[in-house]
Short mmCIF file of C-alpha atoms in Angstrom, two decimals:
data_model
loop_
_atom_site.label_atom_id
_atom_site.label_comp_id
_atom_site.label_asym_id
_atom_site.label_seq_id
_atom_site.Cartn_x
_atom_site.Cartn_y
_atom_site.Cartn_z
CA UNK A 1023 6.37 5.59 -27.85
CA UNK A 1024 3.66 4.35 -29.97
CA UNK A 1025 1.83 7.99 -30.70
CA UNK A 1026 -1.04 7.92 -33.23
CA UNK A 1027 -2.48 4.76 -32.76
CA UNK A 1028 -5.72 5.87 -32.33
CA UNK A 1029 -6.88 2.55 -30.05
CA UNK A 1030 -3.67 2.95 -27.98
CA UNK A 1031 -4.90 6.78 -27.52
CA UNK A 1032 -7.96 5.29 -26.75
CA UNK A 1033 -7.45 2.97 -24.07
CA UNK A 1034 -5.04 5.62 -22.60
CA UNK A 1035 -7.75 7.85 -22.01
CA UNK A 1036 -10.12 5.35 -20.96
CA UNK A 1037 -7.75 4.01 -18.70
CA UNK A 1038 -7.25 7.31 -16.61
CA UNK A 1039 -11.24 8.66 -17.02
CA UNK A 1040 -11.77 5.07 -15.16
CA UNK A 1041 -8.77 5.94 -12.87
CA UNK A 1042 -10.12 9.41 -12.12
CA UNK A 1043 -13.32 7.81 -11.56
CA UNK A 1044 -15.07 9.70 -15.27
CA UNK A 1045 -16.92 6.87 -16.07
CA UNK A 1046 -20.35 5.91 -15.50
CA UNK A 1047 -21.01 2.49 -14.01
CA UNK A 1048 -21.73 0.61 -17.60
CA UNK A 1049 -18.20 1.72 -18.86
CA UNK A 1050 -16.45 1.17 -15.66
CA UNK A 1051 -17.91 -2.33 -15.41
CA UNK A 1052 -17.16 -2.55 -18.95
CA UNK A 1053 -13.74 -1.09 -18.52
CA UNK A 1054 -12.76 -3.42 -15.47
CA UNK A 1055 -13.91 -6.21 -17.83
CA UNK A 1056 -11.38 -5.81 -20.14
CA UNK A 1057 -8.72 -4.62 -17.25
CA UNK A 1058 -8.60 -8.78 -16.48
CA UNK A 1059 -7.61 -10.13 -19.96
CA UNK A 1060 -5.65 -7.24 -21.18
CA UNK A 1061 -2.57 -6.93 -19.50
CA UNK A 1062 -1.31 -3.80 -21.53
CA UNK A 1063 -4.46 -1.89 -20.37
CA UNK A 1064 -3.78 -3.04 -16.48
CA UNK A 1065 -0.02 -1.59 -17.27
CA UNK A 1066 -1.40 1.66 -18.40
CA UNK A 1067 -4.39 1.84 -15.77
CA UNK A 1068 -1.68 1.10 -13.03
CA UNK A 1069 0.28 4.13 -14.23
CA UNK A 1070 -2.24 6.59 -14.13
CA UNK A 1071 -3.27 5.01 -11.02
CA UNK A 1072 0.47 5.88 -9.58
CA UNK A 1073 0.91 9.25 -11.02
CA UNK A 1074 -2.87 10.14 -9.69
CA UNK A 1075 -2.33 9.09 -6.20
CA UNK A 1076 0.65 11.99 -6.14
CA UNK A 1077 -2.49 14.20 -6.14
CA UNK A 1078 -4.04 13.01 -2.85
CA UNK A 1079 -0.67 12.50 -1.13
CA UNK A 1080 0.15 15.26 1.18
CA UNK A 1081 1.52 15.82 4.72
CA UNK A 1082 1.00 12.53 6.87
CA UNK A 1083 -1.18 12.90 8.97
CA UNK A 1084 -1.39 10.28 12.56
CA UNK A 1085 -4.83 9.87 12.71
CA UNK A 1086 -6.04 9.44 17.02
CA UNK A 1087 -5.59 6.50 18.69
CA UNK A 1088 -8.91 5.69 19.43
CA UNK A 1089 -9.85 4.54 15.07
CA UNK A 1090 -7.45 2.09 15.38
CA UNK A 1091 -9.17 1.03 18.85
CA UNK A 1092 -12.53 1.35 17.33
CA UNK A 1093 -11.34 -0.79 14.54
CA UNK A 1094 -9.66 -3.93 16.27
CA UNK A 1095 -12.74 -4.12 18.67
CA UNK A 1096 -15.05 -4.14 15.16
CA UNK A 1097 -12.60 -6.89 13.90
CA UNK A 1098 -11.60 -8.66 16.18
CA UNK A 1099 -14.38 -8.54 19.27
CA UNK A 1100 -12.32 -7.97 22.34
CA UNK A 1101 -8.88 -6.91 22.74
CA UNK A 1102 -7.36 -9.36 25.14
CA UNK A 1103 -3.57 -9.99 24.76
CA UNK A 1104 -2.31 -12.59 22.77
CA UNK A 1105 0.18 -15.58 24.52
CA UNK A 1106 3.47 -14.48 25.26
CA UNK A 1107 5.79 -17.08 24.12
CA UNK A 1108 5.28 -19.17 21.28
CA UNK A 1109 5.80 -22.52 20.16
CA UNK A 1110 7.12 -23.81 16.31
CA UNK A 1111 3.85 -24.71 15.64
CA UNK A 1112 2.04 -21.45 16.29
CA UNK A 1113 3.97 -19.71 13.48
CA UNK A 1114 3.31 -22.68 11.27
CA UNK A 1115 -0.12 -21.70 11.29
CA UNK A 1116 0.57 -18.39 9.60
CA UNK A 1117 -1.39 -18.41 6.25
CA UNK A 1118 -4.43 -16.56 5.99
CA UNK A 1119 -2.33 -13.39 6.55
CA UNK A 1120 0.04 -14.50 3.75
CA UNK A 1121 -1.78 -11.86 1.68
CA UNK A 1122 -1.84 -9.03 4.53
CA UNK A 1123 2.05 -9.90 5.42
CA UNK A 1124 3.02 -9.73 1.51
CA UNK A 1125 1.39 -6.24 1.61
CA UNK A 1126 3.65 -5.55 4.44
CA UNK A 1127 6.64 -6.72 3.82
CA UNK A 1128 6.72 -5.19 0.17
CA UNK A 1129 5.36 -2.14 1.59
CA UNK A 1130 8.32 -1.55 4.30
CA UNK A 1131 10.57 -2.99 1.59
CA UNK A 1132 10.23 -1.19 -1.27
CA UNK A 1133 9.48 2.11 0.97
CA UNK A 1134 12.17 1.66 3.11
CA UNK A 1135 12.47 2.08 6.42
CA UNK A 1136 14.92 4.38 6.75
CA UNK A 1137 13.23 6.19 3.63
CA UNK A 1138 15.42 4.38 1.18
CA UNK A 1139 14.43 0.92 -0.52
CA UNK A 1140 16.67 -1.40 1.74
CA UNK A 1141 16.07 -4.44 -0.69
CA UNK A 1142 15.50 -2.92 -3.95
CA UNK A 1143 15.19 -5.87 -6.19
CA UNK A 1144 13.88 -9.08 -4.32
CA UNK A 1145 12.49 -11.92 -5.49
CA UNK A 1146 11.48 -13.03 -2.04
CA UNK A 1147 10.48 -10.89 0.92
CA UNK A 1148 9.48 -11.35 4.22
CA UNK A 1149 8.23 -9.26 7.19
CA UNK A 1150 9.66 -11.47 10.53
CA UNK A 1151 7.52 -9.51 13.67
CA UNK A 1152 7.53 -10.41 17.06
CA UNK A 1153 3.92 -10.57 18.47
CA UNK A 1154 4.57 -7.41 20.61
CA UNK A 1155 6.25 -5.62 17.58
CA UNK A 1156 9.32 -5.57 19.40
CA UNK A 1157 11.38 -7.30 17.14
CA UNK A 1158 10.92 -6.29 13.34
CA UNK A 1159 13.10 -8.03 10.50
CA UNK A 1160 13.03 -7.53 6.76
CA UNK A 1161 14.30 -10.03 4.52
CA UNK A 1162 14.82 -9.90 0.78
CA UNK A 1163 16.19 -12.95 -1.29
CA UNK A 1164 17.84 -12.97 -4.44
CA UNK A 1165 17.53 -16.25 -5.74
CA UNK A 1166 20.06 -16.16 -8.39
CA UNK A 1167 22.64 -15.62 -5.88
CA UNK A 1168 21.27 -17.13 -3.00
CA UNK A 1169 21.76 -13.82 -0.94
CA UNK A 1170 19.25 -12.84 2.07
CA UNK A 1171 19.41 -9.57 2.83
CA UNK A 1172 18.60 -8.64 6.37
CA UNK A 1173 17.69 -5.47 7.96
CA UNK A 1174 16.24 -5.42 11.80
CA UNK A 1175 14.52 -2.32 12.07
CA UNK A 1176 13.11 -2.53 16.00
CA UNK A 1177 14.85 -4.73 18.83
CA UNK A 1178 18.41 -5.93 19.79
CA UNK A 1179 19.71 -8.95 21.28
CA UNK A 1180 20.30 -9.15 25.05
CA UNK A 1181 23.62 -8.62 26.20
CA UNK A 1182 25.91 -12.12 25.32
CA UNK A 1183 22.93 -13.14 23.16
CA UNK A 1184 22.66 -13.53 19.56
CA UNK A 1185 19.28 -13.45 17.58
CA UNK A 1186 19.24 -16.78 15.05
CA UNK A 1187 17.42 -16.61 12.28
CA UNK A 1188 15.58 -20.26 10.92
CA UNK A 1189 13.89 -21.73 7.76
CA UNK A 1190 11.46 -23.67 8.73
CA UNK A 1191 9.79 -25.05 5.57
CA UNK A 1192 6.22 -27.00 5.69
CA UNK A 1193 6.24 -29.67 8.70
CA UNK A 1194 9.81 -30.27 8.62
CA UNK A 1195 12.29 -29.60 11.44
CA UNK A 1196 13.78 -25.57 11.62
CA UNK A 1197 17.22 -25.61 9.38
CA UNK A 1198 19.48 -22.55 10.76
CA UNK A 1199 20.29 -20.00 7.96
CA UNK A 1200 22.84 -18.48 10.63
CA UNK A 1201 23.31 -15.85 13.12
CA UNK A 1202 21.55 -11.91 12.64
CA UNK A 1203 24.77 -9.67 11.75
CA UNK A 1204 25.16 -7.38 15.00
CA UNK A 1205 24.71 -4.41 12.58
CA UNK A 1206 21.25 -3.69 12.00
CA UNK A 1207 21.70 -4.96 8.07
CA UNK A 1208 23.14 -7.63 6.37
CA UNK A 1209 23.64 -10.49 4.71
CA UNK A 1210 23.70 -14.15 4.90
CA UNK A 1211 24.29 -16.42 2.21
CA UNK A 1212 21.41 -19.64 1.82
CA UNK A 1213 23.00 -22.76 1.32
CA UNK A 1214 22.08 -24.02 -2.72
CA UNK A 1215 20.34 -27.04 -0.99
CA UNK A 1216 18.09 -24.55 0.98
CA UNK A 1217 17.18 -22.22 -1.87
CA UNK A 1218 14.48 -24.52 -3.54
CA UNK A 1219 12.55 -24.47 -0.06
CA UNK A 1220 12.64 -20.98 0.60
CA UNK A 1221 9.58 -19.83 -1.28
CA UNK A 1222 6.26 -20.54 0.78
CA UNK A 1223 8.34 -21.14 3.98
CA UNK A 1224 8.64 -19.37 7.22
CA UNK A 1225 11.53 -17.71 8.49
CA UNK A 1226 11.81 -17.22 12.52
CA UNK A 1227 13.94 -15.79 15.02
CA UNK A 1228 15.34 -17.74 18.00
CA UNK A 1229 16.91 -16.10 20.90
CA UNK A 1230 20.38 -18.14 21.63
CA UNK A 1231 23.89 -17.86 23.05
CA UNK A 1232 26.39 -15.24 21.95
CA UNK A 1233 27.63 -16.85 18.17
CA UNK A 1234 24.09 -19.24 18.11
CA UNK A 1235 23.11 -22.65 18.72
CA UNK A 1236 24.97 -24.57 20.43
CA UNK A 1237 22.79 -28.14 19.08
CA UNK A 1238 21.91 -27.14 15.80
CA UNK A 1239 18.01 -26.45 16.86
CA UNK A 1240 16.53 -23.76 18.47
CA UNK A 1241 16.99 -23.85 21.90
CA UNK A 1242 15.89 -20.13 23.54
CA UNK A 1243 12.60 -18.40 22.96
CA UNK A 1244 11.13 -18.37 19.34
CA UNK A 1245 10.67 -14.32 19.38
CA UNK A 1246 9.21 -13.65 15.76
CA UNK A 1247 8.31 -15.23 12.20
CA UNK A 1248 7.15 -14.64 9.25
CA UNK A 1249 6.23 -15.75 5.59
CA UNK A 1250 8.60 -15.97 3.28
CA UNK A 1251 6.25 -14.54 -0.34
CA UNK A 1252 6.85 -13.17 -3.63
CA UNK A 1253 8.54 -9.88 -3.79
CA UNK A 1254 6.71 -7.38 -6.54
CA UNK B 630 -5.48 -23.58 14.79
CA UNK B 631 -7.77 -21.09 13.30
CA UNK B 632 -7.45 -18.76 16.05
CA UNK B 633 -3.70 -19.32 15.70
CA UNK B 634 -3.93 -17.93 12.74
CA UNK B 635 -6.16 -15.26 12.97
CA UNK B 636 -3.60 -14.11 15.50
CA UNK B 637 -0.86 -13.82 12.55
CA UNK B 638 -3.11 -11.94 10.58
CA UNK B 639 -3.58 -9.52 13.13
CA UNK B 640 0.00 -9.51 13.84
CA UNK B 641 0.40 -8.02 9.88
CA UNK B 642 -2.87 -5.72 10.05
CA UNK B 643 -1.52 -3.96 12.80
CA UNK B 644 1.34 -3.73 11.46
CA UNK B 645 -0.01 -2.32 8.28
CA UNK B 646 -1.90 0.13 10.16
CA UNK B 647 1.16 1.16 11.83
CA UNK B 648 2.99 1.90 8.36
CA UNK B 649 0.75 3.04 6.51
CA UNK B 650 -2.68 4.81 8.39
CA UNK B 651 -1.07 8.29 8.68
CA UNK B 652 -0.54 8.82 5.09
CA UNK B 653 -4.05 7.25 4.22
CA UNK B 654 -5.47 9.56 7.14
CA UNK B 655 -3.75 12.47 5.24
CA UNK B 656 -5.19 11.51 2.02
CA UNK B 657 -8.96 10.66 3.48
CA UNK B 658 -8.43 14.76 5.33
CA UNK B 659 -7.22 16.24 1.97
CA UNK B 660 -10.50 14.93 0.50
CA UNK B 661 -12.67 15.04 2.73
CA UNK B 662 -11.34 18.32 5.05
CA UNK B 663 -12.74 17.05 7.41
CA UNK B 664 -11.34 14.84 10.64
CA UNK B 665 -14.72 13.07 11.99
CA UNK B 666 -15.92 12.17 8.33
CA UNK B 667 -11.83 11.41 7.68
CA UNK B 668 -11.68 8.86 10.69
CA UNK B 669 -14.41 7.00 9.29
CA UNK B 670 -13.07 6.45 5.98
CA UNK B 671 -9.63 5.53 7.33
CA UNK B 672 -11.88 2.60 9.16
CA UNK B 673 -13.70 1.61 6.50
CA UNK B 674 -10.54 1.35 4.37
CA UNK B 675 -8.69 -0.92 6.80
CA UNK B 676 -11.82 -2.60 7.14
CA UNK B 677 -11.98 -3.06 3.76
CA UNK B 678 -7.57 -4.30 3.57
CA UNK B 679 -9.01 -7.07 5.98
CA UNK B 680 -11.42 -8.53 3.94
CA UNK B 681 -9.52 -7.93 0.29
CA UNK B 682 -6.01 -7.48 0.84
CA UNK B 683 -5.48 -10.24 -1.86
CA UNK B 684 -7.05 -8.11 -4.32
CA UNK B 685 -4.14 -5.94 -4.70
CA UNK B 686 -2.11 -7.47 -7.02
CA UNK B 687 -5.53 -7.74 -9.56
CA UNK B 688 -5.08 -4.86 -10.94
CA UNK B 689 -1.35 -4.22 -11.27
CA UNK B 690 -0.96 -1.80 -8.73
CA UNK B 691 1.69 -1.64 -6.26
CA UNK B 692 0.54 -2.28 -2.52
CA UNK B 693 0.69 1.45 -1.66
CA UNK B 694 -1.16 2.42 -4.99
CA UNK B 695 -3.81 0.16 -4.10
CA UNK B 696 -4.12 1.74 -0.31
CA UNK B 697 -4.19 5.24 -1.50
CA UNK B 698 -6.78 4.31 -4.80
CA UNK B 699 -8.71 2.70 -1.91
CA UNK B 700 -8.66 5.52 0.21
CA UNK B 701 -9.48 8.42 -2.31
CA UNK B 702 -12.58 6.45 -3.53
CA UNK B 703 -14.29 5.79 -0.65
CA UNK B 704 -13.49 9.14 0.67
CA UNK B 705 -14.79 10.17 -3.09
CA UNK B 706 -18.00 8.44 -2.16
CA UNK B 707 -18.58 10.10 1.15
CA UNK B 708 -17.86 13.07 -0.16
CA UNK B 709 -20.41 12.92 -2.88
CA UNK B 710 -22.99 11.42 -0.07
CA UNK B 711 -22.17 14.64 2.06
CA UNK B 712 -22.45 16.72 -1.26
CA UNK B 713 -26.04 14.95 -2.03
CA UNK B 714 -27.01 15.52 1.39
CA UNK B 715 -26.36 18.98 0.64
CA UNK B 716 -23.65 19.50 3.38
CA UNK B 717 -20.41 21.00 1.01
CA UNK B 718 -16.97 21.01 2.46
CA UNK B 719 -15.01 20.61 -0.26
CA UNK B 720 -12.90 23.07 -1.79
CA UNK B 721 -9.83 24.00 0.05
CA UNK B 722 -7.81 21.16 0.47
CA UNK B 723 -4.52 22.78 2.23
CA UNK B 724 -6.99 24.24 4.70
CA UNK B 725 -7.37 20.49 6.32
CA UNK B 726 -3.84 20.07 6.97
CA UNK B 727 -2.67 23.54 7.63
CA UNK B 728 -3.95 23.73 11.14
CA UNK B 729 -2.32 20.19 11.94
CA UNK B 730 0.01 20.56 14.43
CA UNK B 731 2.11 18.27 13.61
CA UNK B 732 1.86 16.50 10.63
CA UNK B 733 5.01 14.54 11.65
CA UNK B 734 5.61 12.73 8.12
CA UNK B 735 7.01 9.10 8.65
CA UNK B 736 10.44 9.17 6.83
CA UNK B 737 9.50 5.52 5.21
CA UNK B 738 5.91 7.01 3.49
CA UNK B 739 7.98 10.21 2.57
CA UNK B 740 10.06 9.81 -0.31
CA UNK B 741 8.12 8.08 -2.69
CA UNK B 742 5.49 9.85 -2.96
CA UNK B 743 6.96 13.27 -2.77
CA UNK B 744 9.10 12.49 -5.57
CA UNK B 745 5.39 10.83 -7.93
CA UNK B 746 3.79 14.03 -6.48
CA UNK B 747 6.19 16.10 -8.05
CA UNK B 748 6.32 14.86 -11.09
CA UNK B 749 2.65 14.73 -11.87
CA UNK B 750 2.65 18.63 -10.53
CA UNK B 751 4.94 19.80 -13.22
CA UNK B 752 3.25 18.12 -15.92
CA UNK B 753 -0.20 19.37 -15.06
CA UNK B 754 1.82 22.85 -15.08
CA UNK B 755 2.54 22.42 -18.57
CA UNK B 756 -1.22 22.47 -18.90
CA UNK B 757 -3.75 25.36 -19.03
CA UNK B 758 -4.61 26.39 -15.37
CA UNK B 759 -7.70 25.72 -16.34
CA UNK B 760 -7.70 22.39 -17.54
CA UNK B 761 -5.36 21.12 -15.14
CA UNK B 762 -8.29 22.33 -12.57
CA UNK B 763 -10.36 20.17 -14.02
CA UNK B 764 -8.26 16.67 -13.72
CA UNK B 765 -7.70 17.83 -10.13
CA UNK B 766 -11.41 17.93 -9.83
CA UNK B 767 -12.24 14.84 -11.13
CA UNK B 768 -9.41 13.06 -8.76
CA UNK B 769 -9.30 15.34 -4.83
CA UNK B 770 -13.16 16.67 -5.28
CA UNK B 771 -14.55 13.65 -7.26
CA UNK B 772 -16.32 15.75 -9.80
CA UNK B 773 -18.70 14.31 -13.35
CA UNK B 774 -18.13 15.66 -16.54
CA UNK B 775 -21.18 17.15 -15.91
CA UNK B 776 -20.51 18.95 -12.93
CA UNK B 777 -16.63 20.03 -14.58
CA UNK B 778 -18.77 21.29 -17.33
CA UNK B 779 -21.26 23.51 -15.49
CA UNK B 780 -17.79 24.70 -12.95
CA UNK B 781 -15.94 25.16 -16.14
CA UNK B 782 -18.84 26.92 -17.83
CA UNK B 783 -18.85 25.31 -21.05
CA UNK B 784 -20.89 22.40 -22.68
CA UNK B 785 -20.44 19.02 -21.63
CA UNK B 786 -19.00 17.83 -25.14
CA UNK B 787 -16.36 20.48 -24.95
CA UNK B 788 -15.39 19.52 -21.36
CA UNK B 789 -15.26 16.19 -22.30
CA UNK B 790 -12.89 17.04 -25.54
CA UNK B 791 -10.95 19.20 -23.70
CA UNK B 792 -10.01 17.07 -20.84
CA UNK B 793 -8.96 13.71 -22.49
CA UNK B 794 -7.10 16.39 -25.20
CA UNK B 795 -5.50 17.17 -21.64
CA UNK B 796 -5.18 13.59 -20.00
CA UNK B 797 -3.18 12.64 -23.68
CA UNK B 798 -0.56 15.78 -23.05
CA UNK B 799 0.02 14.84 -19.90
CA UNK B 800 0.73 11.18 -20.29
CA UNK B 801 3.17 12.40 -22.63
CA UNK B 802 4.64 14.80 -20.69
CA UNK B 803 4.42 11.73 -17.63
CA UNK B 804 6.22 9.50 -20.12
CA UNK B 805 9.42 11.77 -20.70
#
């Protein structure tokens, strides 16, 4: 630790007046100034920040269903259902959610599911959810390795059906990355060819035949997708 | 295409919401102790994920720093609206959640922040009750030096002495 530095002392306590919200609105503007070029400060702001919000964090608490009703017919005008059954290029289309989904997936990633961190060091996540929110699957990918680890946390195949999982990167045709384990987690190994496009892509989730495609493309039901982003 | 889109999006908001809303609605109710005012902040906060969720990463914080920060400042700001307006409910914060029935914690929002809760407890034990009053103040009840100073009784130079002489010990003790 660097004690006695009287600017480092400084900015420390700058850095958590601003975070406990001390400062008056010249040195917070000021503050957030500096917070853009100074990436030590944002370090030490995003500390305090972390330790602080152990403060407000009690019991959970579901709030009633009617503020989330409230809030998608604000957002979103009307409520009507979206189309069942999608086609490839629907889930192309994914993109102004990238930022939302990121959020998510690191979110249910890093908190875990199962309330441990199922993919604890990532460099690429994504959240794969079916419309409905039947079908949920994280994946984390390890680039230097080329692992994907999978974890479905909501939905099974049928019976004598296996749930493939695609890469389907810009406008070209899906490329199978294999067949979901039939344990909710585990992990399939991307091709070195694939690796390059995985960043940016999408990743979907095909219902097939018992042991996958029989063609090489999809041929059942595209159930869910999502982005593949930057893990944190 | 656009509404194609706009259909992912919602796809990942809701899902947010589903993850996440019932620790942010505990957070908005320990502020605010109160479940009307605390349903409208948890709006305006997902309201407000809609618009800037690609702000998160700005500032270095991790996605659920950035929802809780979110959620204690505009709950903050109602609370000092409410306080202006001269209507005061803050004060007891265990009182909001106490008559909960069930508070039914998700087992994914749990451990984290038990475990950062914990640790930022024992340090501000290490501190003068007093003083550690005070940063718990300024962060759950959203109070100015000012108003710490006239709570605390003392001048406002001496509050303001004694509580970054307070936020240094405890980033030490956080840094251990």
């Amino acid at each position: 630790m660097s004690e006695g530095r009287p600017d480092r002392e400084d900015d420390r306590i700058r850095a958590a007046e601003y975070a406990l919200g001390l400062l008056d609105e010249a040195e917070a503007r000021a503050f957030e100034a500096r917070l853009r070029d100074d990436p030590d400060l944002r370090a030490e702001y995003a500390a305090w920040a972390e330790h602080f919000a152990g403060l407000a964090d009690g019991a959970d608490v579901p709030p009633p269903a009617h503020v989330w009703q409230e809030l998608e017919s604000g957002l979103f005008g009307s409520t009507q259902a979206g189309p069942g059954r999608s086609r490839w290029r629907y889930w192309r289309g994914w993109g102004l959610g990238a930022a939302l989904a990121a959020m998510l997936a690191v979110l249910l990633l890093y908190l875990g599911p199962f309330g441990t961190p199922t993919v604890p060091q990532a460099d690429l996540v994504a959240y794969i959810e079916a419309e409905s929110g039947d079908l949920r699957v994280l994946a984390g990918y390890d680039e230097a390795t080329g692992q994907l680890e999978v974890s479905r946390v909501g939905g099974a195949p049928e019976p004598g059906r296996s749930f493939e999982l695609w890469l389907i990167a810009g406008d070209a045709a899906p490329v199978s990355l294999g067949v979901l384990p039939e344990r909710e987690r585990g992990v399939l190994s991307v091709p070195d060819a694939l690796g390059p496009q995985m960043a940016g892509a999408t990743l979907a989730i095909s219902d097939e035949p018992a042991g996958g495609s029989p063609t090489g493309q999809p041929t059942g039901a595209v159930l869910a997708a999502g982005q593949v982003i930057t893990g944190s | 295409m656009l509404a194609r889109t706009a259909m992912g999006d919602r796809a990942a908001f809701a899902g947010l919401y589903r993850a996440t809303s019932a620790k942010l609605f505990g957070v908005a109710l320990r502020i605010l102790n109160d479940r009307a005012e605390a349903e409208e902040v948890l709006q305006e906060v997902f309201v407000r994920i809609w618009h800037k969720a690609d702000r998160y990463r700005a500032n270095g914080l991790s996605p659920m720093t950035w929802l809780i920060t979110v959620t204690r400042n505009l709950s903050i700001d109602r609370l000092r609206r409410l306080r202006a307006t001269g209507v005061t409910r803050a004060g007891n914060p265990d009182e909001a959640t106490a008559h909960m029935a069930d508070p039914a914690p998700g087992p994914e929002a749990q451990v984290v922040a038990a475990d950062e809760r914990a640790r930022i407890d024992a340090c501000l034990d290490e501190l003068e009750a007093a003083r550690a009053g005070a940063v718990r103040g300024a962060y759950i009840e959203g109070l100015s030096y000012a108003e710490l100073a006239a709570r605390h009784e003392v001048p406002l130079n001496t509050m303001r002495t004694w509580l970054r002489r307070s936020l240094l010990k405890l980033r030490e003790c956080l840094s251990r």
